[in-house]
Coordinates of C-alpha atoms in Angstrom, one line a residue:
X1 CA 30.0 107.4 28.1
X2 CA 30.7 109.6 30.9
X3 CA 28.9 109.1 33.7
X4 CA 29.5 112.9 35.6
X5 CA 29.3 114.7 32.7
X6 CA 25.1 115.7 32.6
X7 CA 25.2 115.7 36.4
X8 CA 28.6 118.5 36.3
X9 CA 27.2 120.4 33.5
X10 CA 23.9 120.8 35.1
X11 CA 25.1 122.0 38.8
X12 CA 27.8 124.4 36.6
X13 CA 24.7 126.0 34.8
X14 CA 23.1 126.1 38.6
X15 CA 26.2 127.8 39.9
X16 CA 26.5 130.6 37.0
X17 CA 22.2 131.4 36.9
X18 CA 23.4 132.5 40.6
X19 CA 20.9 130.6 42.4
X20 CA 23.3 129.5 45.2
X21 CA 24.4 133.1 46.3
X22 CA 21.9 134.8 48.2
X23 CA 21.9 134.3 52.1
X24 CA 18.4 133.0 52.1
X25 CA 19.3 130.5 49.5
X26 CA 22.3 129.1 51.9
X27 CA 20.3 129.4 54.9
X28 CA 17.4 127.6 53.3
X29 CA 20.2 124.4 52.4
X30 CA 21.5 124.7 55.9
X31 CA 18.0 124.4 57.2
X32 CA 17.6 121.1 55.2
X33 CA 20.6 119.6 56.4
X34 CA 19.2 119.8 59.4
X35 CA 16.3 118.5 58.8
X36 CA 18.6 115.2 57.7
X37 CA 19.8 114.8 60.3
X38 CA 17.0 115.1 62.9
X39 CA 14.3 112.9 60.6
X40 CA 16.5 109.9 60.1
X41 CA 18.7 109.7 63.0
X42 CA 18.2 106.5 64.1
X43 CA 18.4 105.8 60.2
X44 CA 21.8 107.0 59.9
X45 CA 22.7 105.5 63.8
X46 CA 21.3 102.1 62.2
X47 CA 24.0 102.6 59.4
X48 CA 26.6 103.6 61.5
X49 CA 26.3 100.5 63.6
X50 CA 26.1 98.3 60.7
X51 CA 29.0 99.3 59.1
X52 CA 31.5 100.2 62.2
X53 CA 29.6 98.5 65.3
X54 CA 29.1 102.3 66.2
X55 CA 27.4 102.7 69.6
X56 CA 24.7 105.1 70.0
X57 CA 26.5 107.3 72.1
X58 CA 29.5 107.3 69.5
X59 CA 27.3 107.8 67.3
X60 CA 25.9 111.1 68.8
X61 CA 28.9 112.5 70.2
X62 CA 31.1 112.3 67.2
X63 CA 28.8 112.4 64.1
X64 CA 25.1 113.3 64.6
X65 CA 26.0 116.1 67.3
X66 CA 29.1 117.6 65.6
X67 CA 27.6 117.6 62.3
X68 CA 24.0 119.8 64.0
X69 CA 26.2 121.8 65.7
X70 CA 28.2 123.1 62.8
X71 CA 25.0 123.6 61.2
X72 CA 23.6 126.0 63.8
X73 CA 26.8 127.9 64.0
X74 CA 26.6 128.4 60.3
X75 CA 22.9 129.3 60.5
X76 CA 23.6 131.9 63.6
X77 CA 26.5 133.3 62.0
X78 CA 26.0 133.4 58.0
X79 CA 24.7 137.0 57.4
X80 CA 28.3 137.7 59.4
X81 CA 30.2 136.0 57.9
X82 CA 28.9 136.8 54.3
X83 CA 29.6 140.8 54.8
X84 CA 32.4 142.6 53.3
X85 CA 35.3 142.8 55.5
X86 CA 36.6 146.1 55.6
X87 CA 40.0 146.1 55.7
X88 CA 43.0 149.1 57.2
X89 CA 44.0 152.6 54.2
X90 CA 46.5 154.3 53.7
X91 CA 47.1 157.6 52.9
X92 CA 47.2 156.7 49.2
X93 CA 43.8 155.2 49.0
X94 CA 41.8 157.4 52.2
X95 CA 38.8 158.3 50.0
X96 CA 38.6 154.7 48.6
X97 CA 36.6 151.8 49.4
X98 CA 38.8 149.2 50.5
X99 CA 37.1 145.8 51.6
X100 CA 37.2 141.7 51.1
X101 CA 34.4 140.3 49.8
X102 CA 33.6 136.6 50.2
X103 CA 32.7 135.0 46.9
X104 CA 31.8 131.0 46.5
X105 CA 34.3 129.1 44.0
X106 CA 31.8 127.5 41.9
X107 CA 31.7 123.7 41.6
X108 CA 33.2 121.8 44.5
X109 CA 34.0 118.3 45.1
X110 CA 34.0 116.7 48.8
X111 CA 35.5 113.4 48.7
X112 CA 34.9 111.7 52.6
X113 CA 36.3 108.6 54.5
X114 CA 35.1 106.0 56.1
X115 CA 35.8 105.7 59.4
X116 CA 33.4 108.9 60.2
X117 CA 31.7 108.4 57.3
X118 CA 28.9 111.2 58.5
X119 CA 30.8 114.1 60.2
X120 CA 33.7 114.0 57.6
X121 CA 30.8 114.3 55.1
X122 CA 28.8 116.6 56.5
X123 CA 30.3 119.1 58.5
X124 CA 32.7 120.1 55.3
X125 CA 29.5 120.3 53.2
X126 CA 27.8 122.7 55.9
X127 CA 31.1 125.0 54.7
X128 CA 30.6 124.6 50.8
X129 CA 26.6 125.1 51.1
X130 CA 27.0 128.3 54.0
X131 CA 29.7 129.9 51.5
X132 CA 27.6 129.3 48.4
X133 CA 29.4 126.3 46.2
X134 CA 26.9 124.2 44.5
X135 CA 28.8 120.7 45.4
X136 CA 29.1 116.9 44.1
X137 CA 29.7 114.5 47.5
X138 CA 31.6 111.6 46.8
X139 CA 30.7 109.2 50.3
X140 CA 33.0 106.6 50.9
X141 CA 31.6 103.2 49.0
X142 CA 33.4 101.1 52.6
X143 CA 30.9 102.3 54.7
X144 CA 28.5 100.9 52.5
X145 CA 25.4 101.3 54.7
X146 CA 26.0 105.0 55.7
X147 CA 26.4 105.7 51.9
X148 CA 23.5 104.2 51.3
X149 CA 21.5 106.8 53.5
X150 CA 23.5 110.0 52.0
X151 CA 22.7 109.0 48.0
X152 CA 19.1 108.0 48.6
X153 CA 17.9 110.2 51.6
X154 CA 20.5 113.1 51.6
X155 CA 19.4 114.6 47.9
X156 CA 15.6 114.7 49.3
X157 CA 16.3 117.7 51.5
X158 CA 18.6 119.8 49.4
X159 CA 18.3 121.8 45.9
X160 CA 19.0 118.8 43.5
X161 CA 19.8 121.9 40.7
X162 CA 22.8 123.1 43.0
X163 CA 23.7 119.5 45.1
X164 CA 24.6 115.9 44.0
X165 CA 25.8 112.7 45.1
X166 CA 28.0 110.6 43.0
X167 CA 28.9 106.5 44.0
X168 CA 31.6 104.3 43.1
X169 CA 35.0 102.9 44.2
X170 CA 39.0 104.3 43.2
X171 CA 38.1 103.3 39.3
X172 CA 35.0 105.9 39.2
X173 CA 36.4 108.2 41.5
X174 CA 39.5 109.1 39.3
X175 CA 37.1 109.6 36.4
X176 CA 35.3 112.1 38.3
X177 CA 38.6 113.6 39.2
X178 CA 39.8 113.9 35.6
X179 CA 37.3 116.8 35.3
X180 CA 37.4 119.8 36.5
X181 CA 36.3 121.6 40.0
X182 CA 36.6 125.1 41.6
X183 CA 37.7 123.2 45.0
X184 CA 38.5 120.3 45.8
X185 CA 38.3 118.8 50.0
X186 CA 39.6 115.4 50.2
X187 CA 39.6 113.4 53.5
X188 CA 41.6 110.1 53.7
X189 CA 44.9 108.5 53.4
X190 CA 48.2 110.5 52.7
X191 CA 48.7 108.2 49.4
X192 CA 45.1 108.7 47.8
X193 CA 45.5 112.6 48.9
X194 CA 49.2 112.5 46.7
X195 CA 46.9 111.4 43.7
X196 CA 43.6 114.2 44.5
X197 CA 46.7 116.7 44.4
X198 CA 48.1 115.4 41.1
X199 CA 45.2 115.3 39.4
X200 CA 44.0 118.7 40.8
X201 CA 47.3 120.1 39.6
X202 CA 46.4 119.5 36.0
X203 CA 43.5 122.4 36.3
X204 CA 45.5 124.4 38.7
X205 CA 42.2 123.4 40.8
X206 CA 42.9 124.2 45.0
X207 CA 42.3 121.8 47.5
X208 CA 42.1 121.1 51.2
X209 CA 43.7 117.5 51.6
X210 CA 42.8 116.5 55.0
X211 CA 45.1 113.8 55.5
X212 CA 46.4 110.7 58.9
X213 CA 49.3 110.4 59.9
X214 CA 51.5 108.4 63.1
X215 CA 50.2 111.1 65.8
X216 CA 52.9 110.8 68.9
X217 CA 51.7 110.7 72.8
X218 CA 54.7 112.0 74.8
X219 CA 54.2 110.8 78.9
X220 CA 56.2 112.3 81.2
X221 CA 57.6 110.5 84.5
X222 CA 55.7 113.7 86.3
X223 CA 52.0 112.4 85.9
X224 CA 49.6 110.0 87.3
X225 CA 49.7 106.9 85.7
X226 CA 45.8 106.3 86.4
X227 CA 44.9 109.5 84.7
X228 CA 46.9 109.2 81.5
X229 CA 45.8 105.8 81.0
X230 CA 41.8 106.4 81.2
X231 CA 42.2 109.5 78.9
X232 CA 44.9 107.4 76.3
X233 CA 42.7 104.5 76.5
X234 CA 39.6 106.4 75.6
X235 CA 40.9 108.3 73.0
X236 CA 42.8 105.2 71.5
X237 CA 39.6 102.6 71.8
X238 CA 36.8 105.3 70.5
X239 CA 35.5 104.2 67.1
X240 CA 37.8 100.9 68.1
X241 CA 41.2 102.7 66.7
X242 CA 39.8 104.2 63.6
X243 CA 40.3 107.9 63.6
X244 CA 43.0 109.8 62.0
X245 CA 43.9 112.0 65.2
X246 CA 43.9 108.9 67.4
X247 CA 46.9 108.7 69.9
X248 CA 48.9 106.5 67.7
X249 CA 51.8 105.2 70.2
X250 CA 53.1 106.2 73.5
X251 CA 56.8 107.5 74.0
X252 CA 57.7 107.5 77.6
X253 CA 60.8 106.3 79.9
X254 CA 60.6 102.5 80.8
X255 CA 59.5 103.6 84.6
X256 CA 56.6 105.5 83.2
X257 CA 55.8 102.3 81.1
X258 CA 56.3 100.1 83.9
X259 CA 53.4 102.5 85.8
X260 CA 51.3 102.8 82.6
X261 CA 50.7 99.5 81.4
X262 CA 48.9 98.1 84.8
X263 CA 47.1 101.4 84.6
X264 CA 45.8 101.2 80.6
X265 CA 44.6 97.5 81.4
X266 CA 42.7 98.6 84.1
X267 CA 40.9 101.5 82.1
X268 CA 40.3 98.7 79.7
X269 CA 38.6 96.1 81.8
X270 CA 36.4 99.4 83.4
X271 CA 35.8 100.2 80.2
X272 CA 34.8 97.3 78.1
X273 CA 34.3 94.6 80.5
X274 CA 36.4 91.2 80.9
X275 CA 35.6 90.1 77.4
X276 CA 35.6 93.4 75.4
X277 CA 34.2 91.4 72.5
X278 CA 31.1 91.3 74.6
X279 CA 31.0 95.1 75.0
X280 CA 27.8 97.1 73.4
X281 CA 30.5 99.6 73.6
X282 CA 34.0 99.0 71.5
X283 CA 33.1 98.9 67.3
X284 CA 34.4 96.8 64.6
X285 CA 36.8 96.6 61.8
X286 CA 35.4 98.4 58.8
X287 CA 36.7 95.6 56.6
X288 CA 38.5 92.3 56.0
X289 CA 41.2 94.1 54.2
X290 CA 41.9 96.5 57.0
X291 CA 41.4 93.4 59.4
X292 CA 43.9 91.5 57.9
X293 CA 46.3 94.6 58.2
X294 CA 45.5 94.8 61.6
X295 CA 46.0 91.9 62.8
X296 CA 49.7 91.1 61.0
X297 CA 50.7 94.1 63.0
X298 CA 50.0 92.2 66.2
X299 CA 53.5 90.6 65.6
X300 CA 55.4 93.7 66.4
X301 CA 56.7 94.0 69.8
X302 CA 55.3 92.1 72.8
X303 CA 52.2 91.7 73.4
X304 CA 51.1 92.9 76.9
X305 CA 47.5 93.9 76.8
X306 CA 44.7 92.4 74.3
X307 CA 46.2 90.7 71.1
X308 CA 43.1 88.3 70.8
X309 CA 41.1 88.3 67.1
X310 CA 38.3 86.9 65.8
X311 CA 38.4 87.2 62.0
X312 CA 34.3 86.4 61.3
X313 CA 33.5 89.2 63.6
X314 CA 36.2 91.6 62.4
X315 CA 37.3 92.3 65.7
X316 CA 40.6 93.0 67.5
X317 CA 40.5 93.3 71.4
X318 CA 41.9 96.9 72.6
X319 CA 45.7 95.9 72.7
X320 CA 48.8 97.3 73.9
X321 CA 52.4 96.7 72.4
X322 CA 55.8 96.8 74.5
X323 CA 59.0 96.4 73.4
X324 CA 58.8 98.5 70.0
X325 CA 61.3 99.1 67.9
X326 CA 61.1 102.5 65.5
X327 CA 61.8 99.9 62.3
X328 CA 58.7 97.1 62.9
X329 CA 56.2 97.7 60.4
X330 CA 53.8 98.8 63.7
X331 CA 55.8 102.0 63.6
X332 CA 56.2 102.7 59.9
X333 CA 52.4 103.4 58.9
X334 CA 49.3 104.7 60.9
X335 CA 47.7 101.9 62.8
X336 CA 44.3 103.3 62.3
X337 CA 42.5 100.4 64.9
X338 CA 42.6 99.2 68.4
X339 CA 46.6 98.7 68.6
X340 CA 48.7 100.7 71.2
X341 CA 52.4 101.0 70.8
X342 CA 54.8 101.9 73.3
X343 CA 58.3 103.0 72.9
X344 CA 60.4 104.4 75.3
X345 CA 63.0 107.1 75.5
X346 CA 65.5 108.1 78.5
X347 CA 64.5 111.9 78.3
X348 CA 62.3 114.3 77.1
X349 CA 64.6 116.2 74.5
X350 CA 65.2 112.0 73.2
X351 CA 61.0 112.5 73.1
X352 CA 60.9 115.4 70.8
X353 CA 63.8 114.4 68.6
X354 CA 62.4 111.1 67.8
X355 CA 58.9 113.2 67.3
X356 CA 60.8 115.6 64.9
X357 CA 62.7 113.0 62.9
X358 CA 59.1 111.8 61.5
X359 CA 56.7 113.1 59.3
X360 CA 55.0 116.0 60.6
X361 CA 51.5 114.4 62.8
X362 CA 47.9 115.7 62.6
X363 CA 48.1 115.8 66.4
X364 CA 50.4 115.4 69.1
X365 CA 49.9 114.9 72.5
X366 CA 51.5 115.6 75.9
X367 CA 50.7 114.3 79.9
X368 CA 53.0 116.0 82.6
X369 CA 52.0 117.4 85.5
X370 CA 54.6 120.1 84.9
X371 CA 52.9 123.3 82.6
X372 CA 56.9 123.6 81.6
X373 CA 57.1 120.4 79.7
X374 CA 54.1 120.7 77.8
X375 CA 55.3 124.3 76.5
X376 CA 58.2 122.1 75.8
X377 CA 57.0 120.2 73.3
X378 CA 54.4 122.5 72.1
X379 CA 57.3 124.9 71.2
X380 CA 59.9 122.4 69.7
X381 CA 57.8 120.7 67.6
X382 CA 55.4 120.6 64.9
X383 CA 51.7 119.4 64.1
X384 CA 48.3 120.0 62.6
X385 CA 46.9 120.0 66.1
X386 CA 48.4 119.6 69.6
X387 CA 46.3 119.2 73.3
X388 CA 48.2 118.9 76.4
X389 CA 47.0 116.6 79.3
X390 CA 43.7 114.8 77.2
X391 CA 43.2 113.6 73.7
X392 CA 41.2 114.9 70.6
X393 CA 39.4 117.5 72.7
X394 CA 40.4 120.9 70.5
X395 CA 38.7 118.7 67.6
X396 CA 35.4 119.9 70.0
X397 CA 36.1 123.9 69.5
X398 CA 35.0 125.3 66.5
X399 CA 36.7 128.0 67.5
X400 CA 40.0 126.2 66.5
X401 CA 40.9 125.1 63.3
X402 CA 41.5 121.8 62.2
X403 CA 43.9 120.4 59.6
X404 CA 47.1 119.0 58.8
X405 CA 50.6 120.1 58.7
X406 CA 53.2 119.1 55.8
X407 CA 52.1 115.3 55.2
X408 CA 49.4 114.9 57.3
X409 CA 47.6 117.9 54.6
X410 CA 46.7 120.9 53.9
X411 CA 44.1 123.9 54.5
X412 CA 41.7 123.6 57.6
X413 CA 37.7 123.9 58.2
X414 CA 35.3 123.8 61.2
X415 CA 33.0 126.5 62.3
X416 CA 34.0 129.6 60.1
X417 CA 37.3 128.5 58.8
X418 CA 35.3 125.8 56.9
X419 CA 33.1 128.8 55.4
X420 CA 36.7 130.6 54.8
X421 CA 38.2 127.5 53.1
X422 CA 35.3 127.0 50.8
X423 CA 35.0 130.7 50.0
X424 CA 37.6 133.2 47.5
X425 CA 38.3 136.5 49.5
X426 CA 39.0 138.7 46.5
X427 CA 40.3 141.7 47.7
X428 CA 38.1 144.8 46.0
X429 CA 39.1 148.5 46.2
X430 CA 36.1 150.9 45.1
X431 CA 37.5 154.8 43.9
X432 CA 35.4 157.5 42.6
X433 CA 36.0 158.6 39.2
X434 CA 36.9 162.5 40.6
X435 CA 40.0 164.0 42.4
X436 CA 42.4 163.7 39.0
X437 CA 44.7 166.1 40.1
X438 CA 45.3 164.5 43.6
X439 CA 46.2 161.3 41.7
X440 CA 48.3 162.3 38.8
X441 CA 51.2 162.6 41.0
X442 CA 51.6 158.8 39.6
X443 CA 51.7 159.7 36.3
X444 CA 54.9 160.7 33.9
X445 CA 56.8 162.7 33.7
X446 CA 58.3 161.5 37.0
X447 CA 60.4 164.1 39.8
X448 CA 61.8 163.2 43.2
X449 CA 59.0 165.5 44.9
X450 CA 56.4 163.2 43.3
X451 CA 57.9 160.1 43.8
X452 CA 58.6 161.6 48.1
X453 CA 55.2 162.4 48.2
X454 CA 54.0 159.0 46.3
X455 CA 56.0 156.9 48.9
X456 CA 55.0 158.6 51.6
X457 CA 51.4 158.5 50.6
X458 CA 51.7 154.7 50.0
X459 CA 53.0 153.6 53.5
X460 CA 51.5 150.3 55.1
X461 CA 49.6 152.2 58.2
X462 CA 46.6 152.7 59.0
X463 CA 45.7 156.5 58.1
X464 CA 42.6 158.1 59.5
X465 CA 43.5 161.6 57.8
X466 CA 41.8 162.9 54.3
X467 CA 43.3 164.2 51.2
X468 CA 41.2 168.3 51.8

């Protein structure tokens, strides 16, 4: 039997009665979201910790806060967002209704990660409920404990008709993507997104693939060494490695490393303490599998901050790597955990080549003192995201999208883009059924005064004259 199949056809009967598609209806979803999230937080911060080691403050900045805030700018904003957009005439259509109407797709499917195993649940699902969707969450069955929470507490506080969570591994989540979805928003590796793709392909079924990647960190000989390490370090060691926009390795000039790497252990030690292992404040390793991947990549390179393990406690100690080479398997996949490569380069253009001979990156970053060389590499290369001078900060703006580029994915969502992603703008044009003799200039049998007056009519400008 089909496990999905009652729990698909019941939300698609939901979605087509129309329930999900007046404001009040969204609102009132939003509303319990938020009610979630503020009733079991130190629930959900108890998961979080059990499956990651996630400190409370971790905890609030990156999941519980982000995920409220995109509520309340969903809740401040949905009436807005929902209205028609009206949308530039020409002379051609100047007594016509011209607009863009926001409609939901239907039935949508979130698939989430791990590693943020609330935010990258939630904060795509405040999209799919604020435009409408009725929506089947698949939570990531690694972080076990924070699943736990979002099948057995989550369903309590939305519209079980319209909103479901489904469970299981890779075996049960390619059943459910055998069927078919209006949308589909996957977050996770670029290998599992290749198969959400190909099996969305066989309904024609969009998707938003929200995908890693091997995001560069380009330091400059014109910076402070002290500066670049403290905001590299942070960003590197937060969530102890595990985050797809994550500073992924360092490419500077061997002076700049010889500066950096006295620097980074010292944001280290003031950070987590002589024995970070001791620290209330650097996570885990999600799993043995991803600890054992870990830890063979501590054979790249030379070590020269960190390397120590401790397989029982799945933890790696924030480490730096010298002496890189582009071919060591450290350098061929996306480390996603405490590990810190650095390779240098003799110049900047050496920098953005070895940058754009890769795989397009979620994010890139830049440190120079000099506004030039940032614009630099802004200009010459290419990424989902980029922030000059500091690391995953423009993940904080809703006012900026986020999303890949090429293979680190497709589409993008926060704050309205995530209702835009979620939502079809069909493009609507609304004409009376009067003025026949003003529009049968289209019709046969065709002459060059017509067809003047038809082009002309139909140029791509704004018009704000009438046909009298």
């Amino acid at each position: 039997m089909d496990p999905f199949e009652d729990t698909l056809q019941r939300l698609r009967e939901a979605f087509s009665s129309g329930r999900t598609r007046p404001a009040e209806f969204r609102a009132a979803q939003l509303k319990g979201l938020g009610r979630f999230l503020q009733d079991n937080k130190q629930l959900l911060q108890e998961a979080l910790a059990q499956d990651l080691r996630k400190s409370a403050f971790e905890s609030e900045v990156s999941e519980i806060s982000i995920s409220q805030g995109e509520i309340n700018l969903a809740l401040r904003n949905l009436r807005a967002w929902m209205k028609d957009e009206t949308v530039p005439k020409n002379l051609a259509t100047q007594l016509d209704s011209a607009f863009i109407r926001k409609e939901p797709f239907g039935l949508v499917l979130i698939i989430a990660p791990w590693n943020y195993p609330l935010n990258l649940t939630l904060v795509p699902l405040v999209g799919a409920l604020a435009a409408g969707n009725c929506v089947v969450l698949k939570p990531s069955e690694i972080s076990k404990n924070t699943e736990r929470v979002l099948v057995e507490v989550l369903p309590r506080y939305l519209d079980r008709s319209c909103f479901a969570v489904v469970l299981g591994g890779p075996a049960e989540t390619g059943q459910l993507l055998e069927h078919k979805f209006d949308y589909i928003f996957f977050t996770g590796s670029p290998r599992v997104g290749k198969i959400v793709m190909a099996a969305a392909a066989k309904h024609l079924t969009p998707v938003t693939l929200e995908l890693g990647g091997k995001n560069p960190c380009y330091v400059d000989d014109n910076c402070d060494a002290q500066t670049v390490a403290n905001r590299v370090a942070f960003f590197r060691y937060f969530n102890a490695g595990q985050t797809c926009v994550a500073p992924d390795y360092i490419l500077c000039s061997p002076e700049m490393q010889e500066r950096l790497v006295p620097a980074l252990q010292s944001a280290i030690t003031r950070f987590y303490g002589e024995d970070p292992r001791a620290s209330p404040d650097l996570g885990r390793i999600v799993s043995e599998k991803h600890f054992q991947r870990l830890r063979g990549l501590l054979g790249c390179g030379r070590v020269a901050i960190g390397g120590q393990s401790e397989e029982s406690d799945r933890y790696i100690a924030p480490t730096v790597l010298v002496d890189v080479q582009e071919t060591e398997p450290v350098m061929q996949e996306e480390i996603f955990g405490p590990i810190l490569p650095i390779v240098t380069v003799r110049s900047l253009d050496e920098a953005i080549d070895f940058i754009n001979r890769r795989e397009k990156p979620l994010a890139l970053y830049t440190f120079s003192n000099s506004s030039q060389v940032v614009k630099q590499v802004l200009a010459r290369t290419s990424s989902g995201g980029f922030c000059g001078n500091d690391g995953f900060m423009h993940l904080i703006l809703t006012s900026l999208p986020f999303g890949g580029v090429g293979a680190s994915g497709m589409g993008s969502y926060h704050g309205k883009f995530s209702f835009d992603t979620f939502s079809h703008h069909r493009a609507c044009l609304l004409r009376g059924p009067g003025m026949e003799k003003i529009y049968s200039i289209r019709y046969p049998p065709y002459s060059p005064r017509n067809l003047r007056m038809l082009l002309v009519a139909m140029e791509a400008r704004s018009c704000s004259c009438t046909l009298l």
